[in-house]
Short mmCIF file of C-alpha atoms and ligand atoms in Angstrom, two decimals:
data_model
loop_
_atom_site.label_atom_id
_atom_site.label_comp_id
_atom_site.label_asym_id
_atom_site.label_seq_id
_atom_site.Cartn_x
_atom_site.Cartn_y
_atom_site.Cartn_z
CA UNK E 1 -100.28 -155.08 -74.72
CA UNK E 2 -97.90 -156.25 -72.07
CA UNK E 3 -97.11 -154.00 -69.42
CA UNK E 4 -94.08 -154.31 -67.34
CA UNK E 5 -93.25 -151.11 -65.97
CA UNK E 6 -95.93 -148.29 -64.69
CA UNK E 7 -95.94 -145.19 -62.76
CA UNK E 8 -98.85 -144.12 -60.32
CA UNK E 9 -100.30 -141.22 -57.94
CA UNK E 10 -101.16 -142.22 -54.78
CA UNK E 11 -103.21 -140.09 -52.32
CA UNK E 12 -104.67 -142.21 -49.00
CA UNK E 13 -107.87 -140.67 -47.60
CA UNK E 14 -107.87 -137.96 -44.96
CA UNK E 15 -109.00 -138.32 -41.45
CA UNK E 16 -112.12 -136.94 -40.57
CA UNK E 17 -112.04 -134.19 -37.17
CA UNK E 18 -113.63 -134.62 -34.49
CA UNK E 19 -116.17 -132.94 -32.53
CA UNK E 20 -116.30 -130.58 -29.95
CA UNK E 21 -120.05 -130.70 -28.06
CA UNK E 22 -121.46 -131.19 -24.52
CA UNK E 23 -124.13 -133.04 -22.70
CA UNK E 24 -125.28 -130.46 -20.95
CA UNK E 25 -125.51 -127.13 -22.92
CA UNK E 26 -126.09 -124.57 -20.43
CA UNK E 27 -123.02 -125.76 -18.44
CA UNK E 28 -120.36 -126.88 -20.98
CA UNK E 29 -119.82 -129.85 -18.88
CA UNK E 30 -119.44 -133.64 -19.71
CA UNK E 31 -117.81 -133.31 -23.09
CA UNK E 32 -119.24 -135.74 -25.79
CA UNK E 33 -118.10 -135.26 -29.13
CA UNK E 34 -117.34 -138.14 -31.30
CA UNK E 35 -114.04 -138.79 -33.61
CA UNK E 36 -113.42 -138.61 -36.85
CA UNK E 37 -112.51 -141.57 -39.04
CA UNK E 38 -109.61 -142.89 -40.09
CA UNK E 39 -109.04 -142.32 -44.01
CA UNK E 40 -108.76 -145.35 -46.25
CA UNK E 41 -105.07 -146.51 -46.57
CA UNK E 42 -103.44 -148.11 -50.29
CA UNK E 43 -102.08 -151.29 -50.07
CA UNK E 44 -100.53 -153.63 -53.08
CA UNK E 45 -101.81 -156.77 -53.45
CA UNK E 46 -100.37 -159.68 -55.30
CA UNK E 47 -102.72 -161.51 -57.68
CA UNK E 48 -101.51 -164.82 -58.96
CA UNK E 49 -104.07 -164.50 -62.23
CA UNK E 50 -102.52 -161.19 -63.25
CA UNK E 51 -98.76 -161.43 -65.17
CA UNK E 52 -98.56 -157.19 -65.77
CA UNK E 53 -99.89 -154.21 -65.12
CA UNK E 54 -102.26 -153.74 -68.21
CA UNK E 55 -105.52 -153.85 -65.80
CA UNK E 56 -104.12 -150.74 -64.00
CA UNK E 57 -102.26 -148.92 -66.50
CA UNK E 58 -105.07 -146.67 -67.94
CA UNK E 59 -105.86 -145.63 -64.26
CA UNK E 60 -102.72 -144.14 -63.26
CA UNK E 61 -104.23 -142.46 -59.87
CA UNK E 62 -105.67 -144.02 -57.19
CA UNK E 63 -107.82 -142.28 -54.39
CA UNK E 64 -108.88 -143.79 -51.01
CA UNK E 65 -112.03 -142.75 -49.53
CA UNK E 66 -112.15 -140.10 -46.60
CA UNK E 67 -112.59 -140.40 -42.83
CA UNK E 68 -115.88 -138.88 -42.25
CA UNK E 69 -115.99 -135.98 -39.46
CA UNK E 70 -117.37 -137.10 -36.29
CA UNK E 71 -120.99 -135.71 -34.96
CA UNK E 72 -122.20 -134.78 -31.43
CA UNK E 73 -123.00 -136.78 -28.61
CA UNK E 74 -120.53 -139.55 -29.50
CA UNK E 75 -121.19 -140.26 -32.81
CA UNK E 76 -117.81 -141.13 -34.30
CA UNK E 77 -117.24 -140.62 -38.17
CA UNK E 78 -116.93 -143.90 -40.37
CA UNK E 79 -113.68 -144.81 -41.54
CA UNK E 80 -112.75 -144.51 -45.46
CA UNK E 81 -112.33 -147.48 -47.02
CA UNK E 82 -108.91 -149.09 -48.11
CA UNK E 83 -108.08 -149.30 -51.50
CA UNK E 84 -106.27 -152.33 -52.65
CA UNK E 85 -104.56 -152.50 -55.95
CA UNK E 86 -104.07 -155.78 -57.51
CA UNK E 87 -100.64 -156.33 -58.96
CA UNK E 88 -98.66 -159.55 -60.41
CA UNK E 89 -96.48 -161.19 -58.29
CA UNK E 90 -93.27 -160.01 -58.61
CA UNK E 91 -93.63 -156.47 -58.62
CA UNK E 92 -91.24 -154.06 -57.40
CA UNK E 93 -92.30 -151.18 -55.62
CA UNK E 94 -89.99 -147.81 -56.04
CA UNK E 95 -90.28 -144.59 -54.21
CA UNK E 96 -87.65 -142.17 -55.61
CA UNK E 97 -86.05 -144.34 -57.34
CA UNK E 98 -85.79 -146.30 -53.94
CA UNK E 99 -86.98 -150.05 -54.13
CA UNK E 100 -89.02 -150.06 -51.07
CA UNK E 101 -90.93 -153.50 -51.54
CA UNK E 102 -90.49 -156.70 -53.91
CA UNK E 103 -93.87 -158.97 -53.58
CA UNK E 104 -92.88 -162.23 -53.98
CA UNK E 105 -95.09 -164.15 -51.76
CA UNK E 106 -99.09 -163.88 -52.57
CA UNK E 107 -100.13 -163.14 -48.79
CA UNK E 108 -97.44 -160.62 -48.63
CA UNK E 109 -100.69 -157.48 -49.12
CA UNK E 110 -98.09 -154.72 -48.80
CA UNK E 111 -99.28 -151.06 -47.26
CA UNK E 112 -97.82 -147.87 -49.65
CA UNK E 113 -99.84 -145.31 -48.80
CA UNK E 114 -101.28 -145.16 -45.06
CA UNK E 115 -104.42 -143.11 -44.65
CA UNK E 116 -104.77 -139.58 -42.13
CA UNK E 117 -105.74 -141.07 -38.27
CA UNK E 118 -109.23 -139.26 -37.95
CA UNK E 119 -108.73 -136.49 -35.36
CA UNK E 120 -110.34 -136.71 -32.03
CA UNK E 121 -113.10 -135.40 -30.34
CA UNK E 122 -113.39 -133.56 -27.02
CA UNK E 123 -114.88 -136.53 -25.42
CA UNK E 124 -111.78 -138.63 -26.46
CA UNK E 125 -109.61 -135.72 -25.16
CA UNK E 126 -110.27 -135.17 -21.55
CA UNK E 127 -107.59 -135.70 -19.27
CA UNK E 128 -106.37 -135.18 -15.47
CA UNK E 129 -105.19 -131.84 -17.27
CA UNK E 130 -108.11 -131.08 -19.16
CA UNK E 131 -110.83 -132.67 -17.99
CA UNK E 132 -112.84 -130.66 -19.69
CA UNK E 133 -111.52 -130.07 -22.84
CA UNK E 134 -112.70 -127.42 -25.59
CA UNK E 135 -110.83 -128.71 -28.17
CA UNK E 136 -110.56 -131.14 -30.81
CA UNK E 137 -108.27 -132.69 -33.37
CA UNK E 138 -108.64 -132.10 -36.98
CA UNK E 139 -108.41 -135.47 -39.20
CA UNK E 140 -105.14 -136.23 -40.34
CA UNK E 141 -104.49 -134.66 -44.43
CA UNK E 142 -104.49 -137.35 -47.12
CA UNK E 143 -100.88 -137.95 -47.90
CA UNK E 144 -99.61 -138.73 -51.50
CA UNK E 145 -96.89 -140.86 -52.96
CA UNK E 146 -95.28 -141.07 -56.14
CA UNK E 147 -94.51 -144.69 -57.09
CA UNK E 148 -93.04 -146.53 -59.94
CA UNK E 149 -93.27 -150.28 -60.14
CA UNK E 150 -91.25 -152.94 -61.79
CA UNK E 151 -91.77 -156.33 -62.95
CA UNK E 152 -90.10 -159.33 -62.69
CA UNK E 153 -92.13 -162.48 -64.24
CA UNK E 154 -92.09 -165.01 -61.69
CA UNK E 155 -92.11 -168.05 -64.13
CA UNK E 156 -90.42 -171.94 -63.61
CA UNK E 157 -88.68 -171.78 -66.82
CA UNK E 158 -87.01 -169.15 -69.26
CA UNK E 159 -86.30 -169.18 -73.17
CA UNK E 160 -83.23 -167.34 -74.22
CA UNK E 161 -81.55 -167.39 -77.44
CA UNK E 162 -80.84 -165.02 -80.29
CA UNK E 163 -83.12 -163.29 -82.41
CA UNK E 164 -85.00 -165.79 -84.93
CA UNK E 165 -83.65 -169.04 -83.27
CA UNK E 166 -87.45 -170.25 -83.18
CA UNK E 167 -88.02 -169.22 -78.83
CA UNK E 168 -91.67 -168.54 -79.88
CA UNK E 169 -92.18 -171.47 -81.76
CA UNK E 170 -91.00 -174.02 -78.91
CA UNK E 171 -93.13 -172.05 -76.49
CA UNK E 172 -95.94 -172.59 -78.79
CA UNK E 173 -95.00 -176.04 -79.53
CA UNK E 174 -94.78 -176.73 -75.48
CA UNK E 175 -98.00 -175.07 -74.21
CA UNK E 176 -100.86 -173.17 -74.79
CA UNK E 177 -99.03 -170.26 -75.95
CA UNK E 178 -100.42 -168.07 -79.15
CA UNK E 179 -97.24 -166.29 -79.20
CA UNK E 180 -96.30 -164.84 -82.87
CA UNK E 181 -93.86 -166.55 -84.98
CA UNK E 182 -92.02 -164.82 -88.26
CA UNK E 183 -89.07 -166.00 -90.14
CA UNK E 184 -87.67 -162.52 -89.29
CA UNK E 185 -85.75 -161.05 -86.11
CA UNK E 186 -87.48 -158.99 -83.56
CA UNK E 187 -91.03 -161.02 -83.74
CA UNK E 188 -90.93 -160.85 -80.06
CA UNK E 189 -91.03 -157.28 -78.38
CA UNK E 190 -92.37 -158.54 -74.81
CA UNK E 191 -92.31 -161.77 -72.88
CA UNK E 192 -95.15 -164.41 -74.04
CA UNK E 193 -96.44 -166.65 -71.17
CA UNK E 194 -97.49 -170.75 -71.71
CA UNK E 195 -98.30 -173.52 -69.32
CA UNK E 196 -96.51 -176.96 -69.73
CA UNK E 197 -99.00 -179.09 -68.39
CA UNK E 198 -97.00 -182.17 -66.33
CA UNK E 199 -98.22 -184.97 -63.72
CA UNK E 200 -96.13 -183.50 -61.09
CA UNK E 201 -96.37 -179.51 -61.24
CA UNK E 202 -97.99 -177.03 -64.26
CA UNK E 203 -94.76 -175.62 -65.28
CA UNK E 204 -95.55 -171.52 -66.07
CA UNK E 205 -92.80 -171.17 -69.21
CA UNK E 206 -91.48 -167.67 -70.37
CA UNK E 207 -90.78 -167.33 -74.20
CA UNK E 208 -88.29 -163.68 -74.12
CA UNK E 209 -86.96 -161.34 -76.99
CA UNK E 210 -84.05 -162.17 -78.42
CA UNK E 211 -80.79 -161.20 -76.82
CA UNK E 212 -78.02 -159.48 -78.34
CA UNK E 213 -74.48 -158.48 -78.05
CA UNK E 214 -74.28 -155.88 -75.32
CA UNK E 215 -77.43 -156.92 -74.24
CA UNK E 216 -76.20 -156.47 -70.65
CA UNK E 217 -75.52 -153.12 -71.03
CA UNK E 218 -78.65 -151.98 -72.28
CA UNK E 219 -78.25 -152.85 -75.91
CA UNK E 220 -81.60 -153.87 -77.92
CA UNK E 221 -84.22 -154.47 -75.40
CA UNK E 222 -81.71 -155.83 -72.97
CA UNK E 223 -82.07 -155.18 -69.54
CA UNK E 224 -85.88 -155.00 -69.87
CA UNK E 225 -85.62 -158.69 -70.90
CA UNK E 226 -83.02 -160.18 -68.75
CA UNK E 227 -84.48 -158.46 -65.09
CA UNK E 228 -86.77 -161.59 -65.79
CA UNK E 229 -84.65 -163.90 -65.35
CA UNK E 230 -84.14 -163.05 -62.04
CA UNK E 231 -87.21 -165.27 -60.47
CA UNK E 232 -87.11 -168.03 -62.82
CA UNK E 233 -85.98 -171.53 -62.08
CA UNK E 234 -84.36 -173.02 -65.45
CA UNK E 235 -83.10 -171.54 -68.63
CA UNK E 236 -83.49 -172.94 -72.22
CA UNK E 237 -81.36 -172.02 -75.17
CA UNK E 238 -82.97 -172.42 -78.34
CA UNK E 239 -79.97 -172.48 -80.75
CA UNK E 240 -80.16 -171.85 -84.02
CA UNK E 241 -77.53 -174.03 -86.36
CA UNK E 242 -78.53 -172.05 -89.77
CA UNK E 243 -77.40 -168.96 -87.86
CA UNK E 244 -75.15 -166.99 -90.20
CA UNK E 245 -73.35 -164.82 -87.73
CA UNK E 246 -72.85 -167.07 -84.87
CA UNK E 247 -71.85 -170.75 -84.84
CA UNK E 248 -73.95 -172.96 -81.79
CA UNK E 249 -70.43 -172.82 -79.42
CA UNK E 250 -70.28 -168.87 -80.42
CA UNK E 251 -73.92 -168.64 -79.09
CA UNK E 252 -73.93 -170.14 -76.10
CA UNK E 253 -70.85 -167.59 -74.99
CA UNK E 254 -72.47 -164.88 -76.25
CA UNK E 255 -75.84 -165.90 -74.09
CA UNK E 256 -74.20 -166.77 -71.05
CA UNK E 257 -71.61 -163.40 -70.94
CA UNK E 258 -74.91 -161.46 -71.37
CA UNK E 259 -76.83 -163.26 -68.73
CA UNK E 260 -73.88 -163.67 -66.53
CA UNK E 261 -72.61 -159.25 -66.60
CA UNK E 262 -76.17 -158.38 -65.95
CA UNK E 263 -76.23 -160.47 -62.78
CA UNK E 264 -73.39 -162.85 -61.70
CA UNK E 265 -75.86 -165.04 -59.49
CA UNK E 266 -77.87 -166.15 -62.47
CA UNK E 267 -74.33 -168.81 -63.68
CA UNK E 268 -76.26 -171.10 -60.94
CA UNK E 269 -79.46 -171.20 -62.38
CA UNK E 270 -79.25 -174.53 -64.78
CA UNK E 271 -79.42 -174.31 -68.25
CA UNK E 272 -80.77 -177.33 -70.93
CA UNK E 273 -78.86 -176.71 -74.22
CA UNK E 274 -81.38 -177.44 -77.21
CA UNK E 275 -80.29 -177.30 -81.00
CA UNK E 276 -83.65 -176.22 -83.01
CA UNK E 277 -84.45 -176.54 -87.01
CA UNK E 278 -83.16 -180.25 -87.09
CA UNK E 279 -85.38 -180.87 -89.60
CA UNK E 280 -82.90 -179.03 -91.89
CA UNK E 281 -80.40 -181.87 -91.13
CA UNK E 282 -78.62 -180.17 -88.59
CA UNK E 283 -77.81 -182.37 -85.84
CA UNK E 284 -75.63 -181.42 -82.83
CA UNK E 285 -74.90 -184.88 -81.12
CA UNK E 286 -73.89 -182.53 -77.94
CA UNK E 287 -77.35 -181.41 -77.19
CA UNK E 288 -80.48 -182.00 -77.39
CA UNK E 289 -81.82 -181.78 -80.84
CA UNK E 290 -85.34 -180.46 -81.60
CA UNK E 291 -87.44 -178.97 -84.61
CA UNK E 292 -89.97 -176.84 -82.53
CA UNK E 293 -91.70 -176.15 -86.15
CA UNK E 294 -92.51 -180.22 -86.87
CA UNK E 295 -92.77 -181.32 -82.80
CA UNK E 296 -89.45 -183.43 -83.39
CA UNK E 297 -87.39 -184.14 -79.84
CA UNK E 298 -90.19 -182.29 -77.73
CA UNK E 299 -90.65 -185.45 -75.57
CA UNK E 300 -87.08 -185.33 -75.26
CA UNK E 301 -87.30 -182.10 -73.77
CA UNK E 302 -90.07 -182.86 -71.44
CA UNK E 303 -88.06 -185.47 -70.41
CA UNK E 304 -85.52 -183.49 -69.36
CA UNK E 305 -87.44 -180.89 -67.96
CA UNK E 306 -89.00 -182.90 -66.01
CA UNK E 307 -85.44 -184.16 -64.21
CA UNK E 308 -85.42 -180.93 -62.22
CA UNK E 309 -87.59 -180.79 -58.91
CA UNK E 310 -89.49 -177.38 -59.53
CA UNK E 311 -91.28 -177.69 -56.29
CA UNK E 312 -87.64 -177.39 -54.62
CA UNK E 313 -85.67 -175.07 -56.44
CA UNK E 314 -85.38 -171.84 -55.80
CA UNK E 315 -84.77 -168.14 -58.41
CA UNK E 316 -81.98 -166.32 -57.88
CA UNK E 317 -84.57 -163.75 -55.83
CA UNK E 318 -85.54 -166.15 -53.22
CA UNK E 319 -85.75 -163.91 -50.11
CA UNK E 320 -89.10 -161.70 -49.80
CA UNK E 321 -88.06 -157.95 -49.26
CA UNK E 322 -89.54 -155.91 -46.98
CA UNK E 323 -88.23 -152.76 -46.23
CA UNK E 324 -90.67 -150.80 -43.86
CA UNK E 325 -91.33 -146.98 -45.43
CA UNK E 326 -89.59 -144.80 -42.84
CA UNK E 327 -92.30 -141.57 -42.19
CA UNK E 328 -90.65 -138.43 -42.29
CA UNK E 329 -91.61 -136.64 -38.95
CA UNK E 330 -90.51 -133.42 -38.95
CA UNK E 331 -88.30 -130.94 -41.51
CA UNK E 332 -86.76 -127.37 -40.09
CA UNK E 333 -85.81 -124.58 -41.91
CA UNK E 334 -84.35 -121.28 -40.31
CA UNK E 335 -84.66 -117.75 -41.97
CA UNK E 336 -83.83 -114.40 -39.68
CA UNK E 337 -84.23 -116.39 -36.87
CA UNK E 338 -87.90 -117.41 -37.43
CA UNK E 339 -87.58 -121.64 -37.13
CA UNK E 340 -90.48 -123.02 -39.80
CA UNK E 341 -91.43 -126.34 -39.27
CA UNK E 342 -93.42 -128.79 -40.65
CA UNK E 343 -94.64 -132.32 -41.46
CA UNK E 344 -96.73 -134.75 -40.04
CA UNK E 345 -95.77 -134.84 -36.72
CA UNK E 346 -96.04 -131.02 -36.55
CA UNK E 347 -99.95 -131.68 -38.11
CA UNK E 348 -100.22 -133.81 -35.46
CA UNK E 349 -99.46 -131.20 -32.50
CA UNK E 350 -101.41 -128.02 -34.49
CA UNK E 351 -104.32 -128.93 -36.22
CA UNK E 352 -106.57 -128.73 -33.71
CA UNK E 353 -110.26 -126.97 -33.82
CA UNK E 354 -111.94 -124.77 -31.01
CA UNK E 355 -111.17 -121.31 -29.05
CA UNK E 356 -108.15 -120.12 -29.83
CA UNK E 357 -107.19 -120.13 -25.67
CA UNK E 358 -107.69 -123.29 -25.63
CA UNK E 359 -106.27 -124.49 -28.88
CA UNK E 360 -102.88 -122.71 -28.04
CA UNK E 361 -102.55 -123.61 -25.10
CA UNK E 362 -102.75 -127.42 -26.22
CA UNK E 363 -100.47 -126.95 -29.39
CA UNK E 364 -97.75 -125.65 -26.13
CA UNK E 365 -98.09 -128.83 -24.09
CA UNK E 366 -98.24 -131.32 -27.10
CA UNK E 367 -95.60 -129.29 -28.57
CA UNK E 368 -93.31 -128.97 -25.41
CA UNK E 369 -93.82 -132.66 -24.58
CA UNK E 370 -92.36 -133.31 -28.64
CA UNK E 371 -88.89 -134.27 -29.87
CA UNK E 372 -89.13 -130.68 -32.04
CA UNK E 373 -87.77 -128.44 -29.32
CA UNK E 374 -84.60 -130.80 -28.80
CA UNK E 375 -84.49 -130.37 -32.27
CA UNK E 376 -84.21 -126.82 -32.75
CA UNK E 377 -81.71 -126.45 -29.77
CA UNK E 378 -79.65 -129.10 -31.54
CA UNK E 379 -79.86 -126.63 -34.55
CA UNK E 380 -78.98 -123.35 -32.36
CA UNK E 381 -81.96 -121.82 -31.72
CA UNK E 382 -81.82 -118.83 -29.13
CA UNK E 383 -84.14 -117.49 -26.79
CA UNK E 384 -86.30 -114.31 -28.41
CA UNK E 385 -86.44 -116.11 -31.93
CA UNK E 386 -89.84 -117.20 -33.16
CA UNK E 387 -91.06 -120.70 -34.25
CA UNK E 388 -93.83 -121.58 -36.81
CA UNK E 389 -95.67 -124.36 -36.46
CA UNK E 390 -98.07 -124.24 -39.41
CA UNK E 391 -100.17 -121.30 -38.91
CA UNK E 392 -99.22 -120.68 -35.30
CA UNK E 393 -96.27 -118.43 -34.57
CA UNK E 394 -94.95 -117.85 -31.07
CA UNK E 395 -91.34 -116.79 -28.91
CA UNK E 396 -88.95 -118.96 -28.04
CA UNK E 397 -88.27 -118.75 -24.25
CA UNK E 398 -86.27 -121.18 -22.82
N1 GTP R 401 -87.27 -175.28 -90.32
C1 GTP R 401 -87.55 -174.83 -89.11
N2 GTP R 401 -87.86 -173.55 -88.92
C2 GTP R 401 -88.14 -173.16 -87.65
C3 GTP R 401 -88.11 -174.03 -86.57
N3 GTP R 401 -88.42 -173.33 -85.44
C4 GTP R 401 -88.64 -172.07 -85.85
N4 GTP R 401 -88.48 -171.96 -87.19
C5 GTP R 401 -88.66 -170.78 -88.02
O1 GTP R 401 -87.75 -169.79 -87.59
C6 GTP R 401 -88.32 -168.48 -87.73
C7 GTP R 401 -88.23 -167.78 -86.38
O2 GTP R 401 -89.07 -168.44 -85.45
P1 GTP R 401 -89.56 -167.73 -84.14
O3 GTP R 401 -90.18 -168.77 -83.31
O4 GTP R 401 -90.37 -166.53 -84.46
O5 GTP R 401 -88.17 -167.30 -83.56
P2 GTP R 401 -87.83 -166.45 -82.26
O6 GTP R 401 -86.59 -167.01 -81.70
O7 GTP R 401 -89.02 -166.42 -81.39
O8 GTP R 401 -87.54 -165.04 -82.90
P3 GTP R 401 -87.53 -163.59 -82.16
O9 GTP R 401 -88.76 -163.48 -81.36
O10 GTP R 401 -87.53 -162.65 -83.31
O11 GTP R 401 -86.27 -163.55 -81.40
C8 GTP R 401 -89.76 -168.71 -88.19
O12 GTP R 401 -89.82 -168.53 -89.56
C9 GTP R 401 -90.03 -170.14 -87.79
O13 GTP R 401 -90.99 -170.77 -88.60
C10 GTP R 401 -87.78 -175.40 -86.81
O14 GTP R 401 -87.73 -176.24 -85.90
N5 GTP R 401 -87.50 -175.73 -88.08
MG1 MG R 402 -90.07 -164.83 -80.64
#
């Protein structure tokens, strides 16, 4: 089964805390704990053998491994290890309904899912202000993401035409393509995939459904057919000249609107014109004429295949996407003025282990030194209302 579309759970491993110990026990001096481990992070990774997501379909969740909590004297928890998912180049990465990557480019390993920073330990802690700190972090949580991922074949060369115009049969006809042929419309539900072996380049070829009116708009299997055109190179219309609907001219418009509404860029991509069946005695001296079912005109075709310089040209999608995934820091919500906040950055100042003195006391600084108090005056906070930072609750004074 070809899968083109896919949506998956994401949860990056959690930091692991760190330690709070001492060298010397009966003083509580020289503080020595270790820190904890980073969790394992999720990254996408393009895979030039793969063309869809059939290898991780089943497993719709992935899990990176936890930070492990740190130990005394300076033993520092292991880090969790990444998780990389292999995915087919071309894949589209949405958040929300968001696109947030595109992976076009097979070193382009793209990080989704970052894992928790392990916390640390007292030893990693002291400071001119604390040089003898009771305290340590907690490891970061494991944060999860929702994501749904498109794909667009990256391919050299495209077959379009309507239903039953004989797409599968050139593609088998071309390469080493099994793709199923029927003398009805509709054989082909998903793209088939073939390799036209050439001196110069192996050309990957894309055999596609058959388009129909309002294909554009959704119609048929429409959009789901054409968003692979958009990192392909060439176009070939098979058309069909026993076609009782649509005469050859009358299929070439109807082709070329549909390609053209769903994405004006694609009237550059060039386009080789072939008549099919003409071992029915159909000739069209304006094209190319072929019979994919006997192997008639397929040198033909190679030949003129092989006048474009696929090495050079470029899909309509030729710039790699990036977009960095903005971390949301902090989120405030106000009720009888008690200011909750919360998110990572608020994690970051509060989870902290050890005597609640000195723990408090440390959640003020960090939390004074933050953007969060800026924040809240921004928002109209006033002096005797209370602020929650996770589980710690205190007065607002300034
Ligand atoms: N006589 C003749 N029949 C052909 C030729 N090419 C394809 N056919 C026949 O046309 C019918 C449709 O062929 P397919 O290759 O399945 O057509 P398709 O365009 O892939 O069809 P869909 O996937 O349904 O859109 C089959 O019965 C083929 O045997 C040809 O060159 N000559
Ligand atoms: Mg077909």
């Amino acid at each position: 089964m070809f899968v083109d579309s896919v949506e998956l759970s994401l949860l990056s491993g959690a930091g692991g805390s760190g330690s709070i110990s001492f060298k010397s026990k009966s003083t509580k001096s020289s503080p020595n704990g270790g820190s904890g481990g980073d969790g394992g992070s999720i990254y996408f990774k393009p895979d030039v053998s793969i063309y869809d997501f059939s290898s991780i379909y089943s497993s719709s969740s992935f899990k990176a491994e936890n930070g492990e909590d740190a130990g005394k004297d300076l033993q520092d928890g292991k880090n969790g290890n990444d998780l990389f998912i292999n995915v087919p180049l071309g894949t589209s990465v949405f958040i929300n309904e968001e696109k947030v990557a595109e992976l076009l480019d097979h070193n382009a390993t793209f990080l989704i899912c970052s894992g928790g920073k392990g916390g640390r330990g007292n030893r990693e802690l002291i400071s001119k202000r604390n040089p003898n700190p009771k305290i340590s972090e907690a490891g970061e949580k494991r944060k999860s993401v929702k994501v749904n991922l498109e794909l667009s074949l990256i391919t050299d060369i495209s077959i379009l035409g309507i239903p039953n115009s004989g797409k599968s049969t050139l593609i088998k006809s071309l390469t080493n393509s099994n793709a199923k042929t029927a003398s009805y419309p509709f054989t082909t539900i998903s793209p088939n995939l073939g390799v036209l072996e050439s001196s110069a380049k192996n050309m990957i070829i894309c055999d596609l459904p058959g388009l129909i009116e309002g294909a554009s708009q959704g119609v048929g299997l429409g959009r789901s057919i054409l968003k692979h055109l958009k990192n392909t190179k060439v176009l070939i219309l098979v058309l069909d000249p026993i076609n009782s609907d649509y005469t050859i001219e009358e299929q070439i418009k109807l082709i070329e609107t549909e390609v053209n509404k769903y994405d004006d860029n694609l009237k550059n991509l060039p386009i080789i014109k072939v008549v099919n069946k003409s071992d029915l005695d159909k000739k069209n001296d304006n094209y190319i004429n072929i019979s994919a079912l006997k192997d008639e005109g397929i040198d033909k075709l190679i030949q003129e295949i092989n006048l474009y310089d696929f090495t050079n040209l470029d899909s309509i999608n030729k710039s790699f996407e990036k977009i960095s995934l903005h971390d949301e820091q902090f989120s405030v919500e106000e009720e009888n003025g008690t200011w909750l906040v919360t998110g990572d950055m608020v994690d970051r100042i509060s989870n902290l282990n050890g005597n609640d003195y000195d723990v408090f006391n440390e959640i003020s600084y960090r939390f004074e030194r933050s953007e969060i108090p800026a924040k809240l005056e921004d928002l109209g906070i006033e002096k005797g209302d209370y602020i929650k930072l996770n589980n710690y609750e205190f007065e607002y004074e300034n």
